[in-house]
Coordinates of C-alpha atoms and ligand atoms in Angstrom, one line a residue:
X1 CA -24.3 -6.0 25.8
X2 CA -22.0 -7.1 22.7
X3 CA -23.9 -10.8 22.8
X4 CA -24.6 -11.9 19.8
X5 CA -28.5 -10.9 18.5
X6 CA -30.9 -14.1 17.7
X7 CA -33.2 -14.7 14.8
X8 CA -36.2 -13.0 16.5
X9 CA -34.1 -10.1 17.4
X10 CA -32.7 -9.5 13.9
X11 CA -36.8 -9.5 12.7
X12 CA -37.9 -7.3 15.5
X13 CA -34.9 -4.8 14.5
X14 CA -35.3 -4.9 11.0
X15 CA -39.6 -4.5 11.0
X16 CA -40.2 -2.3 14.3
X17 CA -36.9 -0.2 14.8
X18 CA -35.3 0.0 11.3
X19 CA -36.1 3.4 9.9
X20 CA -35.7 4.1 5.8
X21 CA -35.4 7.9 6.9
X22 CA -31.9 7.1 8.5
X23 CA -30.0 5.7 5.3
X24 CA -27.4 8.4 4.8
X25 CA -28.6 10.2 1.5
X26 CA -24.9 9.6 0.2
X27 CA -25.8 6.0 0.2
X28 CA -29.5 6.9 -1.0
X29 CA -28.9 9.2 -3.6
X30 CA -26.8 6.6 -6.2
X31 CA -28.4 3.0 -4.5
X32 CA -28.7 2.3 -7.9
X33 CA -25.4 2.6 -8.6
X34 CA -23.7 0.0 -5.8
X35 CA -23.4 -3.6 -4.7
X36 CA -25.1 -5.0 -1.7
X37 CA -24.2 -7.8 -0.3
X38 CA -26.0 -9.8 3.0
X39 CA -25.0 -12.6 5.1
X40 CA -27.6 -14.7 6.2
X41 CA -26.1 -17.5 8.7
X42 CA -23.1 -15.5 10.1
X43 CA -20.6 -17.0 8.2
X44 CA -19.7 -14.1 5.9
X45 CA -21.5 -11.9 3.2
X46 CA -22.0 -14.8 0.3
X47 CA -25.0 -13.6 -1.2
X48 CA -23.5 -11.0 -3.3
X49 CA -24.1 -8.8 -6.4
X50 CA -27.1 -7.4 -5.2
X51 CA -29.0 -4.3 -6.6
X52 CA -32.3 -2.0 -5.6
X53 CA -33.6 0.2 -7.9
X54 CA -34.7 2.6 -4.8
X55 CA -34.8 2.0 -0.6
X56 CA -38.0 1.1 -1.2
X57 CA -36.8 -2.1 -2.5
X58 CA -33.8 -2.3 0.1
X59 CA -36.2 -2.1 3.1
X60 CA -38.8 -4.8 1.4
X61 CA -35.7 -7.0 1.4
X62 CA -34.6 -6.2 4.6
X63 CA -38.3 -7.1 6.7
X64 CA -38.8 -10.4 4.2
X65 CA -34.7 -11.5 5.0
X66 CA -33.9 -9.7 8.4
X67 CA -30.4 -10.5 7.5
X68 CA -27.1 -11.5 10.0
X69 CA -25.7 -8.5 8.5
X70 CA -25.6 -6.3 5.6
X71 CA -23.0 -4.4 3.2
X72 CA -22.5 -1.7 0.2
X73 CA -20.2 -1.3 -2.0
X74 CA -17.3 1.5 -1.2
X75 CA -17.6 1.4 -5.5
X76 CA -20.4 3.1 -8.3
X77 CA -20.8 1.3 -10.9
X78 CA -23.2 1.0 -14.3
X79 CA -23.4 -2.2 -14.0
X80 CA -23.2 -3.2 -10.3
X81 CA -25.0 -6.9 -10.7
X82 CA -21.5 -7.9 -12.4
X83 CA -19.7 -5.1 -10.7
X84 CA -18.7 -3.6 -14.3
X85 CA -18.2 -0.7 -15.9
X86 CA -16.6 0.6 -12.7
X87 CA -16.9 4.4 -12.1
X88 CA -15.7 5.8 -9.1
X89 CA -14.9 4.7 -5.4
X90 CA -15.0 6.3 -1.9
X91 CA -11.7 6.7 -0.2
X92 CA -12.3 4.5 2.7
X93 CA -10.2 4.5 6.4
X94 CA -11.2 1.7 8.5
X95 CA -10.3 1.6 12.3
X96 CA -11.6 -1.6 13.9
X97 CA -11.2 -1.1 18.0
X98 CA -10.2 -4.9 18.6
X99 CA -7.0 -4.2 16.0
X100 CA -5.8 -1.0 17.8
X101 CA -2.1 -1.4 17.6
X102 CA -1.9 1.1 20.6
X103 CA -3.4 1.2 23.6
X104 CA -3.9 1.8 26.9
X105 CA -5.9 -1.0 27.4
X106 CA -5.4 -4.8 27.7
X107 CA -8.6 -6.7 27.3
X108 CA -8.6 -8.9 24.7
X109 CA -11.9 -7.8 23.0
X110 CA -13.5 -5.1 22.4
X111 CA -14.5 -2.7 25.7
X112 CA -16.0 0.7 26.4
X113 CA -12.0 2.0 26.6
X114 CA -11.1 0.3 23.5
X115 CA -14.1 1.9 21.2
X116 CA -12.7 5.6 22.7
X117 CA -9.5 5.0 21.3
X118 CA -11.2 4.2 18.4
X119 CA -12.8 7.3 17.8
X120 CA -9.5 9.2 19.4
X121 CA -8.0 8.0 15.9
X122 CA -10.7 9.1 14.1
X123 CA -11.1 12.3 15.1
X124 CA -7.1 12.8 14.7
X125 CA -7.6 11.4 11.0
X126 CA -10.5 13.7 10.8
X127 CA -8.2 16.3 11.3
X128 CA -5.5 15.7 9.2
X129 CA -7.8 14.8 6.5
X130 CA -9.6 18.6 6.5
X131 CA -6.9 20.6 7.6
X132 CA -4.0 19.3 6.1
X133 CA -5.1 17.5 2.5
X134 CA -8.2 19.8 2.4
X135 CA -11.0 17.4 1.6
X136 CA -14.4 17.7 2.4
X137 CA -17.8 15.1 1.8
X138 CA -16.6 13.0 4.6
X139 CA -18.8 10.5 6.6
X140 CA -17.9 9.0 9.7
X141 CA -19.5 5.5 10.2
X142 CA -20.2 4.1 13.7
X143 CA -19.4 0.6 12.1
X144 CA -20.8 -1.4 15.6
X145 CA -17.2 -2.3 16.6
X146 CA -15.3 0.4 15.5
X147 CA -15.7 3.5 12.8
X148 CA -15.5 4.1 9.1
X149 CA -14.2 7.2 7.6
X150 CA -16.0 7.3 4.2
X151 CA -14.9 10.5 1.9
X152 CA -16.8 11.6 -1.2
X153 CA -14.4 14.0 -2.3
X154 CA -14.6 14.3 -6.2
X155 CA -10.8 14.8 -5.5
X156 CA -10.4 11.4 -4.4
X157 CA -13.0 9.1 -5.6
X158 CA -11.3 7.9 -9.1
X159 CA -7.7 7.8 -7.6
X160 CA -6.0 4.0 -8.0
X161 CA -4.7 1.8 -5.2
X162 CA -1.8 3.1 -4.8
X163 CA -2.6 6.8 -4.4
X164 CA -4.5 5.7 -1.7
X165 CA -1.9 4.2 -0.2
X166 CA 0.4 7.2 0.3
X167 CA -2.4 8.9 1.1
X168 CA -3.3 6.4 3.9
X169 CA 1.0 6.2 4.9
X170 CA 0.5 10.3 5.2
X171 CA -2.5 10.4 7.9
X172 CA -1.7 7.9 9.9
X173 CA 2.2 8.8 10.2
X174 CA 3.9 5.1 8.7
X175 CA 6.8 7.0 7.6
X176 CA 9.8 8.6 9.6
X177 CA 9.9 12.1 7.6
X178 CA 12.5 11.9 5.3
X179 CA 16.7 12.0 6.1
X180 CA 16.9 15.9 5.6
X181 CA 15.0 16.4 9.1
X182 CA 17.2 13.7 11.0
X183 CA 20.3 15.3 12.9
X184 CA 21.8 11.6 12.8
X185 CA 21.6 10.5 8.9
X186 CA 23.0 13.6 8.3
X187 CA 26.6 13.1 9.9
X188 CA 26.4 9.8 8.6
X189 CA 25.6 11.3 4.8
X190 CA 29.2 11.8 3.0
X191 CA 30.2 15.2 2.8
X192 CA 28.9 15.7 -1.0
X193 CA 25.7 14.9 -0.1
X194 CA 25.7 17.4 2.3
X195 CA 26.5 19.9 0.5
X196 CA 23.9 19.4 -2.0
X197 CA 21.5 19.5 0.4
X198 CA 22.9 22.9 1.5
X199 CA 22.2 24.7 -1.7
X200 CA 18.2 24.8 -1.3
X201 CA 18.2 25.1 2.5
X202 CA 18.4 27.8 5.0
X203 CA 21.7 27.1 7.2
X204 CA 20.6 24.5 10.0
X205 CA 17.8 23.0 8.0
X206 CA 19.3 19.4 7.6
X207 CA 19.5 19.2 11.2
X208 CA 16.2 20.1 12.3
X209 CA 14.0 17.0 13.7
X210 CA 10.4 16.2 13.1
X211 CA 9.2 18.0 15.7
X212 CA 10.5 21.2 14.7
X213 CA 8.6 21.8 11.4
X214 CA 5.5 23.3 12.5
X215 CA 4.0 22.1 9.3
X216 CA 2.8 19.7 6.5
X217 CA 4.0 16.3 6.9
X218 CA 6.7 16.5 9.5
X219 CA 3.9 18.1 12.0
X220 CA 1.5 15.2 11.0
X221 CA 4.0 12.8 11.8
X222 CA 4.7 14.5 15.6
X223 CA 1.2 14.6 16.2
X224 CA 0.4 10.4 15.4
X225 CA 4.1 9.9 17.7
X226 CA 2.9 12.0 20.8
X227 CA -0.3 10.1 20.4
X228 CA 1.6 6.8 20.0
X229 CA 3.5 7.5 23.2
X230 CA 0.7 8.8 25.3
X231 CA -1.1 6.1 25.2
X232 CA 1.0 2.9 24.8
X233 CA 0.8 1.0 27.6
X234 CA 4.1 -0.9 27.6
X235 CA 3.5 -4.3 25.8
X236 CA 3.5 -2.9 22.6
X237 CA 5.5 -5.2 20.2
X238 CA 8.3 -3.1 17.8
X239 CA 11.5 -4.7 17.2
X240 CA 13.6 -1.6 17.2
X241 CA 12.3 -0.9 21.3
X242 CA 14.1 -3.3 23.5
X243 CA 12.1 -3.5 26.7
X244 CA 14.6 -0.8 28.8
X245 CA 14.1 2.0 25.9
X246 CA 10.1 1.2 26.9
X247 CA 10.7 1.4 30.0
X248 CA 12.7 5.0 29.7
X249 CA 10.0 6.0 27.0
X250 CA 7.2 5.6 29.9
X251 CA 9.1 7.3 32.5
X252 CA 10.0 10.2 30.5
X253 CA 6.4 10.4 28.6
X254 CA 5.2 13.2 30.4
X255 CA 7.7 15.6 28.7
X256 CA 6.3 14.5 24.9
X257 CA 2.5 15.2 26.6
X258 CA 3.9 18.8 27.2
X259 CA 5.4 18.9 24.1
X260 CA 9.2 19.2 25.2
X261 CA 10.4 17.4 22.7
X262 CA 14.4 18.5 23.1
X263 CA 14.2 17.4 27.1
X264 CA 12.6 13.8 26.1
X265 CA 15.2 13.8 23.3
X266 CA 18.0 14.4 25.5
X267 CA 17.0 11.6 28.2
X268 CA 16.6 9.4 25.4
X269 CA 19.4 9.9 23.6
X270 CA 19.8 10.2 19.5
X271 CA 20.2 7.0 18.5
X272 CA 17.5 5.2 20.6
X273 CA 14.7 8.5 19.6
X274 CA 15.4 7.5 15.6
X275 CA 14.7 3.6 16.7
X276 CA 11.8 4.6 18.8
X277 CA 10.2 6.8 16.5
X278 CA 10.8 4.5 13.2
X279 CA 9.3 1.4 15.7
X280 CA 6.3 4.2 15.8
X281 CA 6.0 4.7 12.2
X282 CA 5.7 1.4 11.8
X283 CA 3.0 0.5 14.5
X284 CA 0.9 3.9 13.2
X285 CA 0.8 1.5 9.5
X286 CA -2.1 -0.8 12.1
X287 CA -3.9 2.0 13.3
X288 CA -6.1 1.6 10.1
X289 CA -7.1 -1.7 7.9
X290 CA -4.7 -1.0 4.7
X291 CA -6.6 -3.8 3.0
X292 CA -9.9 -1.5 2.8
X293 CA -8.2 1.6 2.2
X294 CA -6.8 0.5 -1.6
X295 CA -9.5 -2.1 -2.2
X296 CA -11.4 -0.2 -5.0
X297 CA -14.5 -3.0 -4.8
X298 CA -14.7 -3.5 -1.4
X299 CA -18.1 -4.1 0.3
X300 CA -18.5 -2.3 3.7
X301 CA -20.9 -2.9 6.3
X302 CA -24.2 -0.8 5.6
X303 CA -25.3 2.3 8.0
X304 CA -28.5 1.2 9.7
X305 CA -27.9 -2.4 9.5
X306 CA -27.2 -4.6 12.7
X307 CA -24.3 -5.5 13.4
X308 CA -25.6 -9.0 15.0
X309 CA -22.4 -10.8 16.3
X310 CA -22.5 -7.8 18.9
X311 CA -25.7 -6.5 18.8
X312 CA -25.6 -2.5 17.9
X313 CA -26.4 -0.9 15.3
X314 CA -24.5 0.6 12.4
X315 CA -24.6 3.9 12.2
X316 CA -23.7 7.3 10.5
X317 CA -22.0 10.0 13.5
X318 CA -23.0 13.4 13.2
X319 CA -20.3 14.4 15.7
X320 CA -17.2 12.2 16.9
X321 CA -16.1 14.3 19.5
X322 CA -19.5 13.7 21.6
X323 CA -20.9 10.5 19.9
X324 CA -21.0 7.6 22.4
X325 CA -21.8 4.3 21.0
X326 CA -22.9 2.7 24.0
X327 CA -25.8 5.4 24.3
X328 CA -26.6 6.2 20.8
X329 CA -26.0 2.3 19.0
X330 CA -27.3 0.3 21.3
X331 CA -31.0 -1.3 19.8
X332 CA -34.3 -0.7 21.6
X333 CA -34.3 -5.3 21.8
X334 CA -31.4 -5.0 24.0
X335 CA -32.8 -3.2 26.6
X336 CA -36.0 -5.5 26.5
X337 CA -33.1 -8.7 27.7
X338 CA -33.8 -10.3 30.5
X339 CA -31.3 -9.2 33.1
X340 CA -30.2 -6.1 31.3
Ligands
ZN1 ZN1 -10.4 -2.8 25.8

């Protein structure tokens, strides 16, 4: 497994186990309307600005070509040969296992413990993404080494870059929630700033950390640093954790797991929990590819295709919380390897 497929294992996937019927019907439904592009030789998708009038077309392409790999545009356009007249774009969140910025594991690929993680982020995106900014049409995309999170939303779909941004910033928890929550800042604010603060706040309300607002943002944010601290394994690299506050943070983890946030707080101490959980913030930023997430034209890799540099298959997941790629994305030629 996760050896490269050859030439006569892309044509034997792409004419004997490559199915029309499994295209996602939100890729179907407007094929007209997007970019493909296809990489022949493994060296990147250069044959680009691709259109197909129907799947037909696509899956004629697909048996002639058998392609290294194969990609569609995150964009709709009217004119998607010259990728003009833009219309619209999915919001994309990409999580590629090999890029994890936290994790329990050490290999230096990509492993069965790796892609978990993977799909641990996900589903905590997932999450945030329903509960918390209420958006629905969302696809999650096995991508053969990790997942997409493709949303449909008409809410989201003609927002700019930078919209996206903030939006990314808010799910994965990139930013310590703002002064008003931190006990610290606020003896270090002068005295007038205090008490303007005072005037739209219940007494005690500047004080209160993170971890006490039971909702929007601040709750987000405690959810993405109790996953941080669960399952860093100790070589994570933040410049505000000196290697004996990583040391304390593992020894004292167990309270965070149980969600006794004061005691870890206390063995801690103030100072060291603001540089700990701004290090956090700042590792969550990895936890997904910001380069996809405000690229408006990007070209992602197609559901169904092969993903041939590891041999599985990429695929749309019906559920994350039981999908396991290692059963479900692994292609009927890999099991006909010698030795397997
Ligand atoms: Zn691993």
């Amino acid at each position: 497994m996760f050896e490269p497929a050859t030439k006569a294992e892309r044509k034997q996937y792409y004419t004997e186990e490559w199915d029309i019927k499994k295209l996602p019907e939100f890729i179907n439904e407007n094929i007209h309307n997007r970019e493909f592009g296809f990489d022949h030789l493994g060296r990147g998708p250069n044959d680009r600005h691709r259109v197909f009038k129907n799947s037909n077309e696509l899956k004629k392409f697909l048996r002639i070509r058998f392609p290294f790999a194969a990609y569609c545009s995150v964009a709709f356009y009217n004119k998607p040969r010259r990728r003009g007249d833009w219309l619209k774009s999915e919001l994309i969140f990409d999580v590629d296992a090999k890029d994890i910025p936290i994790r329990s594991c050490d290999c230096d690929g990509v492993c069965e413990i790796c892609l978990d993680e993977a799909r641990q982020i996900v589903s905590n995106i997932l999450d945030t993404l329903k509960d918390d900014l209420g958006l629905t049409d969302i696809h999650v995309i096995y991508s053969g080494r990790g997942y997409h999170i493709r949303i449909l939303d008409k809410n989201v779909m003609k927002l700019n870059s930078e919209v996206r941004s903030q939006i990314l910033k808010y799910v994965v928890g990139a930013e310590v929630p703002k002064s008003k929550y931190s006990s610290i800042e606020s003896k270090e604010r002068n005295y007038y700033a205090q008490e303007v603060y005072k005037k739209d706040r219940a007494p005690g309300y500047d004080k209160m950390d993170h971890y006490l607002i039971p909702f929007g943002y601040p709750a987000v944010f405690t959810k993405r640093v109790k996953y941080a601290i669960t399952n860093m394994n100790g070589t994570e690299k933040m410049e505000e954790v000196n290697p004996k506050l990583m040391k304390d943070v593992l020894k004292y983890r167990e309270m965070v797991q149980k969600d006794e946030w004061g005691l870890f707080k206390n063995k801690i101490g103030p100072i060291r929990y603001r540089n700990l959980v701004e290090g956090i913030s700042k590792l969550n930023m990895g936890l997904v590819d910001a380069k996809v997430s405000i690229d408006l034209k990007r070209i992602l890799r197609m559901p169904t295709s092969l993903h041939s540099k590891v041999s599985m298959r990429c695929m749309e997941v019906k559920n994350i919380e039981t999908f396991d790629p290692l059963k479900e994305a692994v292609p009927k030629f890999v099991s006909e390897r010698k030795g397997y």
